[in-house]
Coordinates of C-alpha atoms in Angstrom, one line a residue:
X1 CA 95.6 83.4 172.2
X2 CA 96.8 80.4 171.2
X3 CA 94.9 77.7 169.2
X4 CA 93.0 74.9 170.7
X5 CA 94.0 72.5 167.6
X6 CA 96.9 70.0 167.6
X7 CA 100.2 70.3 165.6
X8 CA 100.8 68.5 162.4
X9 CA 102.2 65.3 163.2
X10 CA 105.5 63.9 161.8
X11 CA 106.1 61.5 159.5
X12 CA 106.7 57.9 160.8
X13 CA 110.5 58.2 160.0
X14 CA 110.8 61.0 162.1
X15 CA 108.8 59.6 164.8
X16 CA 111.3 56.6 165.0
X17 CA 114.5 58.9 165.0
X18 CA 113.5 61.9 166.8
X19 CA 111.2 60.9 169.7
X20 CA 108.0 62.1 170.6
X21 CA 106.2 64.8 169.0
X22 CA 104.9 67.6 171.3
X23 CA 101.6 68.7 170.5
X24 CA 99.3 71.9 171.1
X25 CA 97.3 71.9 174.5
X26 CA 93.5 72.4 174.6
X27 CA 93.8 75.9 175.9
X28 CA 96.4 78.7 176.1
X29 CA 96.7 78.6 179.7
X30 CA 97.6 74.7 179.7
X31 CA 100.0 75.4 177.2
X32 CA 101.9 77.9 179.2
X33 CA 101.7 75.7 182.2
X34 CA 103.2 72.5 180.5
X35 CA 106.0 74.4 179.2
X36 CA 106.7 76.3 182.5
X37 CA 106.4 72.9 184.4
X38 CA 108.4 71.1 181.8
X39 CA 111.2 73.8 182.1
X40 CA 111.2 73.6 186.0
X41 CA 111.6 69.9 185.8
X42 CA 114.3 70.1 183.2
X43 CA 116.6 72.2 185.5
X44 CA 115.9 69.9 188.0
X45 CA 117.0 66.8 186.6
X46 CA 120.0 68.9 185.0
X47 CA 120.9 69.6 188.6
X48 CA 121.2 65.8 189.1
X49 CA 118.9 65.7 192.1
X50 CA 117.2 62.7 190.5
X51 CA 120.0 61.2 188.2
X52 CA 122.9 60.1 189.7
X53 CA 123.5 57.3 187.2
X54 CA 123.7 59.9 184.4
X55 CA 126.4 62.1 186.6
X56 CA 128.5 59.0 187.1
X57 CA 128.3 58.4 183.3
X58 CA 129.2 61.6 182.4
X59 CA 132.2 61.6 184.5
X60 CA 133.2 58.4 182.7
X61 CA 132.8 60.0 179.4
X62 CA 134.8 63.1 180.3
X63 CA 137.7 60.9 181.5
X64 CA 137.9 58.8 178.5
X65 CA 137.8 62.1 176.4
X66 CA 140.9 63.6 178.4
X67 CA 142.5 60.2 177.9
X68 CA 142.5 60.5 174.0
X69 CA 145.6 61.1 172.0
X70 CA 144.7 64.6 171.4
X71 CA 148.1 65.8 172.9
X72 CA 150.0 63.3 170.8
X73 CA 148.4 65.0 167.8
X74 CA 149.0 68.4 168.8
X75 CA 152.4 67.8 170.0
X76 CA 153.8 65.8 167.2
X77 CA 156.5 67.3 165.0
X78 CA 154.4 67.5 161.6
X79 CA 151.7 69.4 163.4
X80 CA 154.6 71.8 164.7
X81 CA 156.2 72.3 161.3
X82 CA 152.9 72.9 159.9
X83 CA 151.9 75.4 162.7
X84 CA 154.6 77.7 161.1
X85 CA 153.4 77.5 157.7
X86 CA 149.9 78.3 159.1
X87 CA 151.1 81.2 161.1
X88 CA 152.6 82.7 157.9
X89 CA 149.0 81.9 156.1
X90 CA 147.0 83.8 158.9
X91 CA 149.4 86.5 159.3
X92 CA 149.1 87.2 155.2
X93 CA 145.3 87.1 155.9
X94 CA 145.5 89.6 158.4
X95 CA 148.0 92.0 156.4
X96 CA 145.5 91.6 153.4
X97 CA 142.4 92.2 155.4
X98 CA 144.2 95.8 156.5
X99 CA 144.8 96.3 153.0
X100 CA 141.2 96.0 151.8
X101 CA 139.8 97.9 154.7
X102 CA 141.4 101.1 153.2
X103 CA 139.7 100.4 149.8
X104 CA 135.8 101.2 148.5
X105 CA 133.7 98.4 149.9
X106 CA 132.4 96.0 147.1
X107 CA 130.8 92.6 146.9
X108 CA 133.1 89.5 147.4
X109 CA 131.9 88.3 143.9
X110 CA 133.6 91.6 142.3
X111 CA 136.9 91.0 144.2
X112 CA 139.2 89.2 141.8
X113 CA 143.0 88.5 142.5
X114 CA 144.7 86.0 140.2
X115 CA 147.6 85.6 142.6
X116 CA 145.0 85.2 145.7
X117 CA 146.3 81.3 146.2
X118 CA 150.3 82.0 145.9
X119 CA 149.8 85.0 148.3
X120 CA 148.0 83.1 151.1
X121 CA 149.4 79.5 150.6
X122 CA 152.9 80.1 148.8
X123 CA 153.8 79.0 145.3
X124 CA 153.5 75.6 146.7
X125 CA 149.8 76.0 147.3
X126 CA 148.8 72.4 146.2
X127 CA 151.2 70.7 148.9
X128 CA 150.0 73.2 151.5
X129 CA 146.3 72.6 151.0
X130 CA 146.9 69.0 151.1
X131 CA 149.0 68.8 154.2
X132 CA 146.6 71.3 156.0
X133 CA 143.8 69.4 155.3
X134 CA 145.5 65.8 156.2
X135 CA 146.6 67.2 159.4
X136 CA 143.4 69.2 160.3
X137 CA 141.4 66.0 159.9
X138 CA 143.6 64.0 162.3
X139 CA 143.3 67.0 164.8
X140 CA 139.6 67.1 164.5
X141 CA 138.9 63.5 164.8
X142 CA 141.0 63.8 168.1
X143 CA 138.7 66.0 169.5
X144 CA 135.4 65.6 170.9
X145 CA 132.2 65.8 168.9
X146 CA 131.1 68.5 171.4
X147 CA 133.5 71.2 171.1
X148 CA 133.8 73.4 173.9
X149 CA 135.2 77.0 173.8
X150 CA 135.9 79.8 176.4
X151 CA 134.7 83.1 176.5
X152 CA 135.5 85.8 175.2
X153 CA 134.7 84.1 172.0
X154 CA 133.3 85.2 168.7
X155 CA 130.7 83.2 166.9
X156 CA 130.5 83.2 163.2
X157 CA 127.6 82.1 161.0
X158 CA 127.5 81.0 157.4
X159 CA 130.3 82.1 155.3
X160 CA 129.9 80.4 151.9
X161 CA 133.2 81.1 150.4
X162 CA 132.9 84.9 150.9
X163 CA 136.6 85.5 151.8
X164 CA 136.3 89.3 151.4
X165 CA 133.5 89.4 154.4
X166 CA 135.5 87.1 156.7
X167 CA 138.8 89.4 156.3
X168 CA 136.6 92.4 157.0
X169 CA 135.5 90.8 160.5
X170 CA 139.2 90.3 161.3
X171 CA 139.9 93.7 161.1
X172 CA 136.4 95.4 162.4
X173 CA 136.2 93.1 165.3
X174 CA 139.3 91.4 166.1
X175 CA 141.2 88.1 165.5
X176 CA 143.2 85.3 167.3
X177 CA 146.5 86.5 166.0
X178 CA 146.0 90.0 167.5
X179 CA 144.1 88.9 170.6
X180 CA 145.4 85.8 172.5
X181 CA 142.6 85.6 174.5
X182 CA 140.0 85.2 171.8
X183 CA 138.3 82.1 170.7
X184 CA 136.3 81.8 167.6
X185 CA 133.5 79.4 166.6
X186 CA 132.8 79.0 163.0
X187 CA 129.1 77.5 162.7
X188 CA 129.2 75.7 159.4
X189 CA 128.6 76.1 155.7
X190 CA 132.2 77.4 155.1
X191 CA 131.9 76.4 151.5
X192 CA 129.7 76.3 148.2
X193 CA 128.3 79.4 146.2
X194 CA 130.9 81.9 147.2
X195 CA 133.6 83.1 144.9
X196 CA 136.8 82.1 147.0
X197 CA 135.5 79.1 148.4
X198 CA 138.9 76.9 148.3
X199 CA 140.8 80.3 149.9
X200 CA 138.2 80.2 152.9
X201 CA 138.5 76.7 154.1
X202 CA 142.0 76.8 153.6
X203 CA 142.2 79.7 155.9
X204 CA 139.8 78.3 158.5
X205 CA 142.1 75.0 158.4
X206 CA 145.0 77.2 158.9
X207 CA 143.4 79.0 161.9
X208 CA 142.5 75.5 163.2
X209 CA 145.9 74.0 163.0
X210 CA 147.7 77.0 164.5
X211 CA 145.0 77.3 167.5
X212 CA 143.6 74.0 167.9
X213 CA 142.2 74.9 171.5
X214 CA 140.9 78.4 170.5
X215 CA 139.5 77.9 167.0
X216 CA 136.5 75.4 166.3
X217 CA 135.0 74.5 163.3
X218 CA 131.2 73.1 163.6
X219 CA 130.0 71.0 160.6
X220 CA 127.2 72.6 158.7
X221 CA 124.4 71.0 156.0
X222 CA 127.2 72.2 153.5
X223 CA 130.0 70.2 154.8
X224 CA 128.7 67.1 152.5
X225 CA 129.7 65.4 149.6
X226 CA 126.6 65.4 147.8
X227 CA 126.2 69.3 148.7
X228 CA 129.7 70.0 147.6
X229 CA 129.0 68.6 144.1
X230 CA 125.9 70.0 143.5
X231 CA 126.8 73.8 144.8
X232 CA 130.0 74.6 143.8
X233 CA 132.5 73.3 145.9
X234 CA 134.0 70.4 143.7
X235 CA 133.7 72.8 140.8
X236 CA 135.6 75.4 142.6
X237 CA 138.5 72.8 143.3
X238 CA 138.7 71.7 139.7
X239 CA 138.7 75.4 138.3
X240 CA 141.6 76.7 140.8
X241 CA 143.7 73.5 141.4
X242 CA 143.2 71.5 137.8
X243 CA 141.4 68.2 137.0
X244 CA 144.6 66.0 138.2
X245 CA 144.7 67.8 141.8
X246 CA 141.4 69.3 142.3
X247 CA 139.6 65.9 143.0
X248 CA 142.4 64.8 145.4
X249 CA 142.2 68.1 147.4
X250 CA 138.4 67.8 147.2
X251 CA 138.6 64.0 148.6
X252 CA 141.0 65.1 151.3
X253 CA 138.6 67.8 152.2
X254 CA 135.6 65.5 152.5
X255 CA 137.7 63.4 155.2
X256 CA 138.3 66.4 157.2
X257 CA 134.4 67.4 156.8
X258 CA 133.4 64.1 158.1
X259 CA 135.5 64.6 161.5
X260 CA 134.0 67.9 162.3
X261 CA 132.1 68.3 165.5
X262 CA 128.4 68.9 165.4
X263 CA 128.2 71.3 168.0
X264 CA 130.3 73.6 170.3
X265 CA 129.2 74.6 173.7
X266 CA 130.4 78.0 174.6
X267 CA 131.4 78.8 178.1
X268 CA 129.2 76.0 179.3
X269 CA 125.9 77.9 178.8
X270 CA 125.6 78.6 174.9
X271 CA 125.0 75.6 172.3
X272 CA 126.1 76.5 168.9
X273 CA 124.5 74.3 166.2
X274 CA 124.5 74.9 162.4
X275 CA 120.5 74.2 161.8
X276 CA 118.6 73.7 165.2
X277 CA 117.4 71.1 167.7
X278 CA 114.8 69.1 165.8
X279 CA 112.3 67.8 168.2
X280 CA 114.5 68.5 171.0
X281 CA 114.1 64.8 172.8
X282 CA 118.1 64.6 172.7
X283 CA 120.6 65.7 175.3
X284 CA 124.2 67.1 174.9
X285 CA 125.8 64.1 176.3
X286 CA 124.1 62.0 173.1
X287 CA 126.5 64.2 170.9
X288 CA 129.6 62.5 172.3
X289 CA 128.1 58.9 171.0
X290 CA 128.0 60.1 167.4
X291 CA 130.9 58.2 165.6
X292 CA 133.5 59.1 163.1
X293 CA 134.1 59.5 160.4
X294 CA 130.3 60.9 160.2
X295 CA 129.5 59.9 156.7
X296 CA 126.4 61.5 154.6
X297 CA 124.8 58.0 154.5
X298 CA 124.9 57.7 158.3
X299 CA 123.1 61.1 158.9
X300 CA 120.3 60.4 156.4
X301 CA 119.4 57.3 157.9
X302 CA 116.1 57.3 159.6
X303 CA 117.2 56.3 162.8
X304 CA 119.6 59.3 163.0
X305 CA 117.0 61.8 162.0
X306 CA 118.2 63.8 165.4
X307 CA 121.8 64.3 163.6
X308 CA 119.9 65.3 160.7
X309 CA 118.0 67.7 162.4
X310 CA 121.2 69.5 164.2
X311 CA 122.2 70.4 160.4
X312 CA 118.9 71.0 158.7
X313 CA 116.0 72.1 161.3
X314 CA 114.8 75.6 161.5
X315 CA 112.8 77.2 164.2
X316 CA 109.4 78.6 163.8
X317 CA 109.6 82.3 164.3
X318 CA 107.8 84.5 167.0
X319 CA 107.4 88.1 167.0
X320 CA 104.6 90.6 165.9
X321 CA 104.4 89.2 162.2
X322 CA 104.5 85.5 163.4
X323 CA 101.5 83.3 164.1
X324 CA 100.9 83.4 168.0
X325 CA 99.0 80.0 167.9
X326 CA 101.8 77.6 166.7
X327 CA 104.1 75.6 168.6
X328 CA 105.3 72.2 168.7
X329 CA 107.2 70.3 166.2
X330 CA 106.2 70.9 162.5
X331 CA 107.4 69.4 159.0
X332 CA 109.6 71.7 157.5
X333 CA 109.4 72.6 153.6
X334 CA 113.1 71.7 153.3
X335 CA 111.8 67.9 153.1
X336 CA 113.7 64.6 154.4
X337 CA 113.5 64.2 158.3
X338 CA 114.0 68.1 158.6
X339 CA 111.3 69.7 161.4
X340 CA 110.8 73.2 162.4
X341 CA 110.6 73.8 166.0
X342 CA 108.8 76.4 168.2
X343 CA 109.3 78.6 170.9
X344 CA 108.3 75.6 173.8
X345 CA 110.6 73.5 172.5
X346 CA 113.5 75.8 172.5
X347 CA 112.6 76.4 176.3
X348 CA 112.4 72.9 177.3
X349 CA 115.6 71.8 175.7
X350 CA 117.7 74.6 177.2
X351 CA 116.1 73.8 180.7
X352 CA 116.9 70.0 180.4
X353 CA 120.5 70.7 179.4
X354 CA 121.2 73.7 181.6
X355 CA 121.8 75.9 178.5
X356 CA 121.1 79.7 178.6
X357 CA 120.9 80.1 174.9
X358 CA 121.1 78.1 171.5
X359 CA 122.9 79.9 168.5
X360 CA 122.0 78.6 164.8
X361 CA 122.7 79.7 161.6
X362 CA 121.5 78.2 158.1
X363 CA 119.0 80.9 157.2
X364 CA 119.7 84.1 155.3
X365 CA 117.1 86.9 155.3
X366 CA 116.3 89.2 152.7
X367 CA 117.4 92.7 153.9
X368 CA 118.0 91.5 157.2
X369 CA 120.6 92.7 159.7
X370 CA 122.4 89.5 159.8
X371 CA 120.9 88.1 163.4
X372 CA 117.7 87.8 165.1
X373 CA 116.9 87.1 168.7
X374 CA 113.8 85.1 169.1
X375 CA 112.0 82.1 171.3
X376 CA 111.9 84.3 174.4
X377 CA 115.5 85.2 174.2
X378 CA 116.8 81.7 174.4
X379 CA 117.5 81.5 170.4
X380 CA 119.8 83.5 168.4
X381 CA 120.3 83.3 164.4
X382 CA 123.7 84.9 163.0
X383 CA 124.4 84.8 159.3
X384 CA 128.2 86.4 158.2
X385 CA 127.8 86.3 154.4
X386 CA 127.0 89.6 153.2
X387 CA 124.4 90.0 150.4
X388 CA 124.1 86.3 149.9
X389 CA 122.4 85.1 146.6
X390 CA 121.6 88.8 146.3
X391 CA 119.5 89.0 149.4
X392 CA 120.9 92.2 150.3
X393 CA 121.5 91.4 154.0
X394 CA 123.9 92.7 156.4
X395 CA 126.4 90.0 158.1
X396 CA 127.1 89.7 161.6
X397 CA 128.8 88.0 164.2
X398 CA 128.1 87.4 167.7
X399 CA 130.7 88.6 170.4
X400 CA 130.5 86.8 173.9
X401 CA 132.1 87.9 177.0
X402 CA 132.1 87.4 180.6
X403 CA 131.2 90.6 182.8
X404 CA 130.1 91.0 186.2
X405 CA 126.8 92.1 187.2
X406 CA 125.7 94.8 189.9
X407 CA 125.1 91.9 192.3
X408 CA 128.6 90.5 191.9
X409 CA 127.3 87.3 189.8
X410 CA 129.3 86.8 186.7
X411 CA 127.2 87.2 183.6
X412 CA 127.8 85.9 179.8
X413 CA 127.0 89.1 177.5
X414 CA 126.1 88.5 173.6
X415 CA 126.5 91.2 171.4
X416 CA 125.9 91.1 167.8
X417 CA 128.6 92.9 165.7
X418 CA 127.3 93.8 162.4
X419 CA 129.0 94.6 158.8
X420 CA 126.6 96.7 156.3
X421 CA 125.2 95.2 153.1
X422 CA 127.1 96.7 150.2
X423 CA 124.0 96.8 148.3
X424 CA 122.3 98.7 151.2
X425 CA 124.9 101.3 151.0
X426 CA 124.9 101.7 147.2
X427 CA 121.2 102.0 147.5
X428 CA 121.6 104.6 149.8
X429 CA 124.2 106.7 147.9
X430 CA 121.9 106.4 144.8
X431 CA 118.9 108.1 147.0
X432 CA 121.5 110.7 148.4
X433 CA 122.7 111.6 144.8
X434 CA 119.1 111.6 143.4
X435 CA 118.0 114.0 146.3
X436 CA 120.9 116.2 145.7
X437 CA 120.9 116.1 141.9
X438 CA 124.3 114.7 141.3
X439 CA 125.8 111.3 139.8
X440 CA 126.7 108.8 142.5
X441 CA 130.3 108.4 143.3
X442 CA 131.2 105.1 141.3
X443 CA 129.2 106.9 138.2
X444 CA 131.0 110.1 138.4
X445 CA 134.5 108.1 138.4
X446 CA 133.6 106.0 135.6
X447 CA 132.7 109.2 133.5
X448 CA 135.7 110.8 134.1
X449 CA 137.9 107.6 133.4
X450 CA 136.0 106.9 130.4
X451 CA 134.3 109.7 129.1
X452 CA 130.7 109.7 127.7
X453 CA 129.5 108.5 124.2
X454 CA 126.5 108.9 122.6
X455 CA 125.0 105.9 121.5
X456 CA 124.2 105.6 117.5

C-alpha cells in the first residue's frame, strides 16, 4: 500500500517556475481515485469540450508556423548544393557501416581510424563541417520548437560520440537512405565523452540537411556550452581540427545547438523529450513559445525551470524493486531545479495533452538492455550508446510503426531493437572458454601472432 505521508516539497525557486507540487493523498484509495479523475478530466479538456479558446489559439499558432520561411530555407540554392555534399557523406557512412559489420565487434573507443574525417567529409573537412553547421542552424531555426515526425520512425537515445554504435544501428535496423519512408528522431546528447564526437555530430547534421523533414535532432542537456567545455566536445574540436579552426567550429556548433527543438511529437501520440516532464504542469503548446536562440542563461533562469526539467529531470522508477509508496514530485540529486516525477505525474500529463507515451533518454543503467518501460506503460527510456562509461549496457533504439488491430483500428506499435554490449559478449566468451578449458578467441589469436614469453 502507498504511504499516507506527503512528498517533500520542491524548493521555492522550483515552485515559481514549475507550477504546483503534487503531494501524496491521505490514503491509497484516495491517491488512485485522484489520479484516475485527473486523467479523465485531462482527456476531456484535451478534446476541447470545455476549452474553445485554446482551440482557437492553437489554430492561429499552427497557421503562423506554416507561414514561416521554412520552404525558402530548404529550397535555397546553397542548401541544395550542400545536400549533394551531405548525400555523399551519408552514403560514405552507410558503406563504412556495412564494412564494420563484417568485422569482429569492439568498443567504440578501441576503433581508431586516422583517415575517418577525410573519408566522411573529404579532404576539405573543415569547410564541409562549417558549411553544414551554418546551414543546419538556419534550417533548425526555421522549424518549430516542437518538432513533428511521422511513422514509421526510429527513436535513438544518447549517442555521446560513439560513432561505431550509430553505424551499427544503420546496418542492423535500417537507415533513411535505403528506406525512403523512414523517419529518425535523435533524442539528445550527441556529443561529450565519446571517442568520435566531431564525426557523430557532423554525420547527424548531414542527415538533417539531406532529410530536413525526416530527421529530427532533439536537444539534450549536453547540447550546452558549459557541458561541452567540461565533458570533452570542446577538447575534441581542438584535437581534431586544430587550435585555429577548432574553436571556430565549436562556436558554430553552439549556434546550432541553441536552435534545436526541445521535443518531438511522433505520429501525434508519442512525445520525445531528453530528460522528462518535471512537475508536468506545462502543455505541449507551451513549447512553441520558447524563444530562439535558446541560451543556457535562459534555461537556468528560475522562471524557466520547466524548460530546464525537460532536459534534466528523471522519473521515479516503479516495478518490483521500487518503493510502491512514492508518488508526486521530488527533488533530484542532480541539483539545480531538476525534479524527479512519479507515475501519477506521467499519467496525468499524458491525459491532459492527448498522449499515449513519453519517450525519454538521459540515463544509462549498468548492465541494462538499453531500454525500460515504466509508469504503467506510459513512459519508456531508451539509451543508444553501448557500454557507456564502463556500464556494460546494451544499446537500443525504438521502432515506431502503424499497424491495423483486430478491430480494424490503427495502432501505434513501439518495439525496442537492441545491439548487445561488447562487454557482455566478451564476458560470455570468457565463461564459455573456461568451461571448455580453452583460451578465448582473442587470446588465442594474440598467442599465435606474438608467441609466448616467460617473464624474467
